[in-house]
Amino acid sequence: EASRVFFGGRHSTVVSVPIGVDFDRFQSLANDPALAAEQARLREVLGLTAPLIGVGVDRLDYTKGIPERLAALDALMTTRPDLCGRLTFVQIGIPSRSSLESYAAVEAEIGAKVNELNAKHARPGAPPLVVLSTSMLDAFSLTALYRLADFCVVSSLHDGMNLVAKEFVAARDDERGSLVLSALAGAAQELEDALIINPYDVTGFAAALAQALEMPAAEQARRMRAMRKVVAGRNVFGWASDILEGLESLWSKPLIYSVRGWEERSV
């Protein structure tokens, strides 16, 4: 996808090159014999005793749509009280620019909403609906968490790419699990077999969460297989190669690359 811009007497070519993840590395981590032990550790540390697990991995940033995600979880549990005590959503939230008032306000809002939901949907002796962890996880622990999850949510309000979506897919060589993905994240343009949602539509978002939980194994496998083909074919090395090839083919023309999603590596 490219466009030509003429300005100041010169032509420039603008090219969008979506970044990928290190697919082979996540494959390797997913097949590490130590993964089961790490999953058991995470279950204990995070208190994951519910049979159904959801996961979100984000910076605590106002663009990530975490309050909207929590609102959708609230709507889901309100319409599906049978899920109370059976579902725990793990939100890995890495503090971001906490010294800025706007970011600190988002972090406070998320913390308050998590407490509110856990109180609202509590059941005696049952695990909480939402576990909020601000601990940074390395790639191995993230892979273990992705493999524990029945679904992963990426509900960005505005995002260049959001590599969490691709990491989740890369980690699931078991072809299980569902990806609930915002149409406003760049990754949605490639991962068309995810459950695509409008993060502002609470009712539709909640319905997608229910669909993710109820999706038959055969449909999970079909969707995941298609997404894994996309992610495997668009890894970080292919991304770099595309840039170099583009530079070579356009060496005589001014070139500007729009690299979507690079900032997501800080997640």
mmCIF file of C-alpha atoms in Angstrom:
data_model
loop_
_atom_site.group_PDB
_atom_site.id
_atom_site.type_symbol
_atom_site.label_atom_id
_atom_site.label_comp_id
_atom_site.label_asym_id
_atom_site.label_seq_id
_atom_site.Cartn_x
_atom_site.Cartn_y
_atom_site.Cartn_z
ATOM 1 C CA GLU A 1 0.000 0.000 0.000
ATOM 2 C CA ALA A 2 1.676 3.200 -1.154
ATOM 3 C CA SER A 3 0.850 6.716 -2.215
ATOM 4 C CA ARG A 4 2.723 9.429 -4.021
ATOM 5 C CA VAL A 5 2.891 12.932 -2.592
ATOM 6 C CA PHE A 6 4.046 15.965 -4.552
ATOM 7 C CA PHE A 7 5.159 18.865 -2.366
ATOM 8 C CA GLY A 8 7.750 21.586 -2.674
ATOM 9 C CA GLY A 9 8.667 20.531 -6.165
ATOM 10 C CA ARG A 10 9.503 16.967 -5.108
ATOM 11 C CA HIS A 11 7.728 13.628 -5.183
ATOM 12 C CA SER A 12 7.685 11.435 -2.079
ATOM 13 C CA THR A 13 6.389 7.898 -1.733
ATOM 14 C CA VAL A 14 4.656 6.970 1.506
ATOM 15 C CA VAL A 15 4.496 3.238 2.259
ATOM 16 C CA SER A 16 2.758 1.473 5.135
ATOM 17 C CA VAL A 17 4.650 -1.619 6.299
ATOM 18 C CA PRO A 18 2.842 -3.448 9.140
ATOM 19 C CA ILE A 19 5.321 -4.891 11.617
ATOM 20 C CA GLY A 20 5.227 -8.506 12.762
ATOM 21 C CA VAL A 21 6.474 -10.546 15.704
ATOM 22 C CA ASP A 22 9.189 -13.169 16.004
ATOM 23 C CA PHE A 23 6.875 -16.065 15.173
ATOM 24 C CA ASP A 24 9.540 -18.757 15.467
ATOM 25 C CA ARG A 25 10.560 -17.557 18.920
ATOM 26 C CA PHE A 26 7.005 -17.791 20.243
ATOM 27 C CA GLN A 27 6.702 -21.215 18.643
ATOM 28 C CA SER A 28 9.838 -22.315 20.468
ATOM 29 C CA LEU A 29 8.663 -20.896 23.794
ATOM 30 C CA ALA A 30 5.277 -22.563 23.392
ATOM 31 C CA ASN A 31 6.998 -25.936 23.048
ATOM 32 C CA ASP A 32 9.471 -25.439 25.899
ATOM 33 C CA PRO A 33 9.220 -28.389 28.354
ATOM 34 C CA ALA A 34 9.324 -25.870 31.224
ATOM 35 C CA LEU A 35 6.160 -24.109 30.039
ATOM 36 C CA ALA A 36 3.794 -26.261 32.098
ATOM 37 C CA ALA A 37 5.671 -25.385 35.282
ATOM 38 C CA GLU A 38 5.479 -21.677 34.418
ATOM 39 C CA GLN A 39 1.759 -21.989 33.804
ATOM 40 C CA ALA A 40 1.341 -23.619 37.214
ATOM 41 C CA ARG A 41 3.354 -20.789 38.788
ATOM 42 C CA LEU A 42 1.192 -18.157 37.128
ATOM 43 C CA ARG A 43 -1.973 -19.915 38.244
ATOM 44 C CA GLU A 44 -0.724 -19.809 41.824
ATOM 45 C CA VAL A 45 0.632 -16.252 41.754
ATOM 46 C CA LEU A 46 -2.450 -14.816 40.054
ATOM 47 C CA GLY A 47 -4.934 -17.026 41.882
ATOM 48 C CA LEU A 48 -6.340 -18.551 38.716
ATOM 49 C CA THR A 49 -8.737 -21.243 39.910
ATOM 50 C CA ALA A 50 -11.623 -20.476 37.552
ATOM 51 C CA PRO A 51 -12.129 -22.922 34.650
ATOM 52 C CA LEU A 52 -12.380 -20.081 32.108
ATOM 53 C CA ILE A 53 -9.569 -17.558 31.627
ATOM 54 C CA GLY A 54 -9.406 -14.389 29.576
ATOM 55 C CA VAL A 55 -6.351 -12.196 29.144
ATOM 56 C CA GLY A 56 -5.417 -8.663 28.166
ATOM 57 C CA VAL A 57 -1.862 -7.304 28.022
ATOM 58 C CA ASP A 58 -1.479 -3.560 27.707
ATOM 59 C CA ARG A 59 0.195 -0.414 28.874
ATOM 60 C CA LEU A 60 -2.162 1.504 31.166
ATOM 61 C CA ASP A 61 -2.783 4.024 28.448
ATOM 62 C CA TYR A 62 -5.999 5.803 27.492
ATOM 63 C CA THR A 63 -5.685 4.505 23.904
ATOM 64 C CA LYS A 64 -5.916 0.846 24.911
ATOM 65 C CA GLY A 65 -9.638 0.797 25.686
ATOM 66 C CA ILE A 66 -9.301 -0.929 29.047
ATOM 67 C CA PRO A 67 -12.273 0.847 30.696
ATOM 68 C CA GLU A 68 -14.383 -0.122 27.662
ATOM 69 C CA ARG A 69 -13.155 -3.703 28.050
ATOM 70 C CA LEU A 70 -14.183 -3.749 31.685
ATOM 71 C CA ALA A 71 -17.586 -2.322 30.770
ATOM 72 C CA ALA A 72 -18.065 -5.165 28.283
ATOM 73 C CA LEU A 73 -17.101 -7.711 30.953
ATOM 74 C CA ASP A 74 -19.633 -6.118 33.279
ATOM 75 C CA ALA A 75 -22.338 -6.359 30.607
ATOM 76 C CA LEU A 76 -21.421 -9.986 29.913
ATOM 77 C CA MET A 77 -21.635 -10.982 33.572
ATOM 78 C CA THR A 78 -24.911 -9.099 34.018
ATOM 79 C CA THR A 79 -26.554 -11.038 31.188
ATOM 80 C CA ARG A 80 -24.743 -14.282 31.992
ATOM 81 C CA PRO A 81 -24.742 -14.663 35.791
ATOM 82 C CA ASP A 82 -23.949 -18.363 35.275
ATOM 83 C CA LEU A 83 -20.391 -17.263 34.489
ATOM 84 C CA CYS A 84 -19.873 -15.706 37.923
ATOM 85 C CA GLY A 85 -17.161 -17.683 39.688
ATOM 86 C CA ARG A 86 -16.356 -19.565 36.475
ATOM 87 C CA LEU A 87 -14.518 -16.809 34.614
ATOM 88 C CA THR A 88 -11.448 -14.787 35.572
ATOM 89 C CA PHE A 89 -10.058 -12.105 33.306
ATOM 90 C CA VAL A 90 -6.352 -11.379 33.791
ATOM 91 C CA GLN A 91 -5.421 -7.823 32.918
ATOM 92 C CA ILE A 92 -1.683 -7.284 32.725
ATOM 93 C CA GLY A 93 -1.438 -3.503 32.935
ATOM 94 C CA ILE A 94 1.976 -1.888 32.780
ATOM 95 C CA PRO A 95 2.002 1.660 34.225
ATOM 96 C CA SER A 96 2.823 4.211 31.558
ATOM 97 C CA ARG A 97 3.831 7.843 32.114
ATOM 98 C CA SER A 98 2.298 7.779 35.587
ATOM 99 C CA SER A 99 3.836 11.169 36.358
ATOM 100 C CA LEU A 100 1.409 12.760 33.890
ATOM 101 C CA GLU A 101 -1.966 13.631 35.352
ATOM 102 C CA SER A 102 -3.993 12.240 32.440
ATOM 103 C CA TYR A 103 -2.252 8.862 32.592
ATOM 104 C CA ALA A 104 -2.463 8.700 36.382
ATOM 105 C CA ALA A 105 -6.194 9.363 36.080
ATOM 106 C CA VAL A 106 -6.597 6.430 33.660
ATOM 107 C CA GLU A 107 -4.695 4.119 36.021
ATOM 108 C CA ALA A 108 -6.896 5.215 38.947
ATOM 109 C CA GLU A 109 -10.051 4.724 36.856
ATOM 110 C CA ILE A 110 -9.026 1.204 35.880
ATOM 111 C CA GLY A 111 -8.143 0.242 39.453
ATOM 112 C CA ALA A 112 -11.449 1.572 40.754
ATOM 113 C CA LYS A 113 -13.442 -0.192 38.024
ATOM 114 C CA VAL A 114 -11.717 -3.520 38.726
ATOM 115 C CA ASN A 115 -12.613 -3.242 42.428
ATOM 116 C CA GLU A 116 -16.200 -2.315 41.518
ATOM 117 C CA LEU A 117 -16.639 -5.287 39.185
ATOM 118 C CA ASN A 118 -15.130 -7.759 41.615
ATOM 119 C CA ALA A 119 -17.488 -6.533 44.337
ATOM 120 C CA LYS A 120 -20.526 -6.504 42.035
ATOM 121 C CA HIS A 121 -20.039 -10.004 40.652
ATOM 122 C CA ALA A 122 -18.552 -11.652 43.739
ATOM 123 C CA ARG A 123 -19.643 -15.083 44.861
ATOM 124 C CA PRO A 124 -18.714 -16.566 48.265
ATOM 125 C CA GLY A 125 -15.523 -18.589 47.924
ATOM 126 C CA ALA A 126 -15.289 -17.912 44.187
ATOM 127 C CA PRO A 127 -12.298 -16.371 42.397
ATOM 128 C CA PRO A 128 -12.510 -12.689 41.376
ATOM 129 C CA LEU A 129 -13.817 -11.690 37.975
ATOM 130 C CA VAL A 130 -10.781 -9.521 37.197
ATOM 131 C CA VAL A 131 -7.175 -9.881 38.312
ATOM 132 C CA LEU A 132 -5.138 -6.744 37.659
ATOM 133 C CA SER A 133 -1.384 -7.227 37.658
ATOM 134 C CA THR A 134 1.126 -4.460 37.009
ATOM 135 C CA SER A 135 4.083 -6.842 36.840
ATOM 136 C CA MET A 136 6.116 -6.842 33.631
ATOM 137 C CA LEU A 137 6.226 -10.364 32.171
ATOM 138 C CA ASP A 138 9.021 -11.630 29.968
ATOM 139 C CA ALA A 139 8.285 -13.417 26.689
ATOM 140 C CA PHE A 140 8.332 -16.867 28.303
ATOM 141 C CA SER A 141 5.818 -15.917 31.003
ATOM 142 C CA LEU A 142 3.642 -14.131 28.453
ATOM 143 C CA THR A 143 3.614 -17.233 26.288
ATOM 144 C CA ALA A 144 2.586 -19.331 29.292
ATOM 145 C CA LEU A 145 -0.235 -16.882 30.041
ATOM 146 C CA TYR A 146 -1.408 -16.789 26.427
ATOM 147 C CA ARG A 147 -1.550 -20.591 26.445
ATOM 148 C CA LEU A 148 -3.650 -20.590 29.610
ATOM 149 C CA ALA A 149 -6.246 -18.261 28.119
ATOM 150 C CA ASP A 150 -9.512 -19.240 26.493
ATOM 151 C CA PHE A 151 -9.582 -15.822 24.854
ATOM 152 C CA CYS A 152 -7.445 -12.717 24.465
ATOM 153 C CA VAL A 153 -8.859 -9.194 24.217
ATOM 154 C CA VAL A 154 -7.263 -6.314 22.319
ATOM 155 C CA SER A 155 -9.741 -3.420 22.533
ATOM 156 C CA SER A 156 -7.675 -0.447 21.433
ATOM 157 C CA LEU A 157 -9.469 2.817 20.723
ATOM 158 C CA HIS A 158 -6.666 3.906 18.406
ATOM 159 C CA ASP A 159 -3.576 1.827 17.750
ATOM 160 C CA GLY A 160 -0.987 1.645 15.005
ATOM 161 C CA MET A 161 -0.767 -2.142 15.217
ATOM 162 C CA ASN A 162 -0.935 -3.762 18.678
ATOM 163 C CA LEU A 163 1.451 -6.693 18.606
ATOM 164 C CA VAL A 164 -0.234 -8.449 21.542
ATOM 165 C CA ALA A 165 -2.797 -9.755 19.053
ATOM 166 C CA LYS A 166 -0.066 -11.295 16.933
ATOM 167 C CA GLU A 167 1.845 -12.624 19.945
ATOM 168 C CA PHE A 168 -1.268 -14.446 21.177
ATOM 169 C CA VAL A 169 -1.755 -16.056 17.769
ATOM 170 C CA ALA A 170 1.935 -16.988 17.469
ATOM 171 C CA ALA A 171 1.825 -18.702 20.873
ATOM 172 C CA ARG A 172 -1.200 -20.859 20.014
ATOM 173 C CA ASP A 173 0.160 -23.696 17.925
ATOM 174 C CA ASP A 174 -2.460 -25.810 19.705
ATOM 175 C CA GLU A 175 -4.972 -23.934 17.507
ATOM 176 C CA ARG A 176 -7.155 -23.161 20.504
ATOM 177 C CA GLY A 177 -8.402 -19.925 21.997
ATOM 178 C CA SER A 178 -10.186 -16.926 20.499
ATOM 179 C CA LEU A 179 -8.940 -13.434 19.720
ATOM 180 C CA VAL A 180 -11.338 -10.537 20.330
ATOM 181 C CA LEU A 181 -9.860 -7.639 18.380
ATOM 182 C CA SER A 182 -10.787 -3.989 18.024
ATOM 183 C CA ALA A 183 -11.470 -2.793 14.500
ATOM 184 C CA LEU A 184 -9.516 0.330 15.480
ATOM 185 C CA ALA A 185 -6.242 -1.579 15.953
ATOM 186 C CA GLY A 186 -4.026 -1.901 12.906
ATOM 187 C CA ALA A 187 -3.780 -5.663 13.395
ATOM 188 C CA ALA A 188 -7.482 -5.993 12.534
ATOM 189 C CA GLN A 189 -6.633 -5.259 8.896
ATOM 190 C CA GLU A 190 -4.604 -8.474 8.777
ATOM 191 C CA LEU A 191 -6.253 -10.768 11.344
ATOM 192 C CA GLU A 192 -9.676 -10.914 9.750
ATOM 193 C CA ASP A 193 -10.510 -14.233 11.424
ATOM 194 C CA ALA A 194 -10.492 -12.660 14.874
ATOM 195 C CA LEU A 195 -13.784 -11.612 16.440
ATOM 196 C CA ILE A 196 -13.709 -7.993 15.308
ATOM 197 C CA ILE A 197 -15.445 -5.551 17.654
ATOM 198 C CA ASN A 198 -16.190 -1.865 18.051
ATOM 199 C CA PRO A 199 -14.813 -1.148 21.553
ATOM 200 C CA TYR A 200 -17.369 1.636 22.050
ATOM 201 C CA ASP A 201 -20.296 -0.747 21.444
ATOM 202 C CA VAL A 202 -20.635 -2.324 24.886
ATOM 203 C CA THR A 203 -23.469 -4.655 23.895
ATOM 204 C CA GLY A 204 -21.719 -5.913 20.772
ATOM 205 C CA PHE A 205 -18.432 -6.219 22.662
ATOM 206 C CA ALA A 206 -20.096 -8.322 25.378
ATOM 207 C CA ALA A 207 -21.698 -10.519 22.727
ATOM 208 C CA ALA A 208 -18.275 -11.135 21.174
ATOM 209 C CA LEU A 209 -16.899 -12.178 24.569
ATOM 210 C CA ALA A 210 -19.757 -14.653 24.931
ATOM 211 C CA GLN A 211 -19.083 -15.936 21.416
ATOM 212 C CA ALA A 212 -15.394 -16.398 22.268
ATOM 213 C CA LEU A 213 -16.279 -18.449 25.338
ATOM 214 C CA GLU A 214 -18.797 -20.612 23.485
ATOM 215 C CA MET A 215 -16.890 -21.086 20.228
ATOM 216 C CA PRO A 216 -16.646 -24.773 19.228
ATOM 217 C CA ALA A 217 -13.159 -26.254 19.108
ATOM 218 C CA ALA A 218 -13.409 -26.803 15.341
ATOM 219 C CA GLU A 219 -14.170 -23.120 14.714
ATOM 220 C CA GLN A 220 -11.391 -22.043 17.076
ATOM 221 C CA ALA A 221 -8.973 -24.205 15.097
ATOM 222 C CA ARG A 222 -10.164 -22.877 11.734
ATOM 223 C CA ARG A 223 -9.854 -19.253 12.772
ATOM 224 C CA MET A 224 -6.543 -19.725 14.566
ATOM 225 C CA ARG A 225 -5.050 -21.649 11.671
ATOM 226 C CA ALA A 226 -5.900 -18.830 9.279
ATOM 227 C CA MET A 227 -4.502 -16.163 11.614
ATOM 228 C CA ARG A 228 -1.331 -18.128 12.274
ATOM 229 C CA LYS A 229 -0.723 -18.334 8.537
ATOM 230 C CA VAL A 230 -0.881 -14.538 8.371
ATOM 231 C CA VAL A 231 1.353 -13.997 11.404
ATOM 232 C CA ALA A 232 3.919 -16.583 10.289
ATOM 233 C CA GLY A 233 4.149 -14.924 6.892
ATOM 234 C CA ARG A 234 4.567 -11.452 8.348
ATOM 235 C CA ASN A 235 7.284 -11.772 10.962
ATOM 236 C CA VAL A 236 9.717 -9.097 12.079
ATOM 237 C CA PHE A 237 12.361 -10.305 9.619
ATOM 238 C CA GLY A 238 9.967 -10.126 6.688
ATOM 239 C CA TRP A 239 9.026 -6.629 7.805
ATOM 240 C CA ALA A 240 12.669 -5.517 7.762
ATOM 241 C CA SER A 241 13.198 -7.184 4.396
ATOM 242 C CA ASP A 242 10.205 -5.360 2.925
ATOM 243 C CA ILE A 243 11.620 -2.035 4.102
ATOM 244 C CA LEU A 244 15.035 -2.732 2.579
ATOM 245 C CA GLU A 245 13.518 -3.921 -0.680
ATOM 246 C CA GLY A 246 11.362 -0.814 -0.787
ATOM 247 C CA LEU A 247 14.350 1.400 -0.225
ATOM 248 C CA GLU A 248 16.237 -0.358 -2.980
ATOM 249 C CA SER A 249 13.394 -0.089 -5.489
ATOM 250 C CA LEU A 250 12.785 3.555 -4.671
ATOM 251 C CA TRP A 251 16.384 4.633 -4.191
ATOM 252 C CA SER A 252 15.956 7.518 -6.590
ATOM 253 C CA LYS A 253 12.820 8.824 -4.901
ATOM 254 C CA PRO A 254 12.326 10.404 -1.448
ATOM 255 C CA LEU A 255 10.860 7.719 0.801
ATOM 256 C CA ILE A 256 8.927 8.000 4.044
ATOM 257 C CA TYR A 257 7.933 4.840 5.899
ATOM 258 C CA SER A 258 4.982 4.758 8.256
ATOM 259 C CA VAL A 259 5.860 1.984 10.695
ATOM 260 C CA ARG A 260 2.670 1.013 12.446
ATOM 261 C CA GLY A 261 2.844 -0.609 15.827
ATOM 262 C CA TRP A 262 6.565 -0.297 16.622
ATOM 263 C CA GLU A 263 5.753 1.404 19.926
ATOM 264 C CA GLU A 264 3.839 -1.678 21.036
ATOM 265 C CA ARG A 265 7.036 -3.512 21.877
ATOM 266 C CA SER A 266 7.021 -1.609 25.155
ATOM 267 C CA VAL A 267 3.977 -3.639 26.224
#
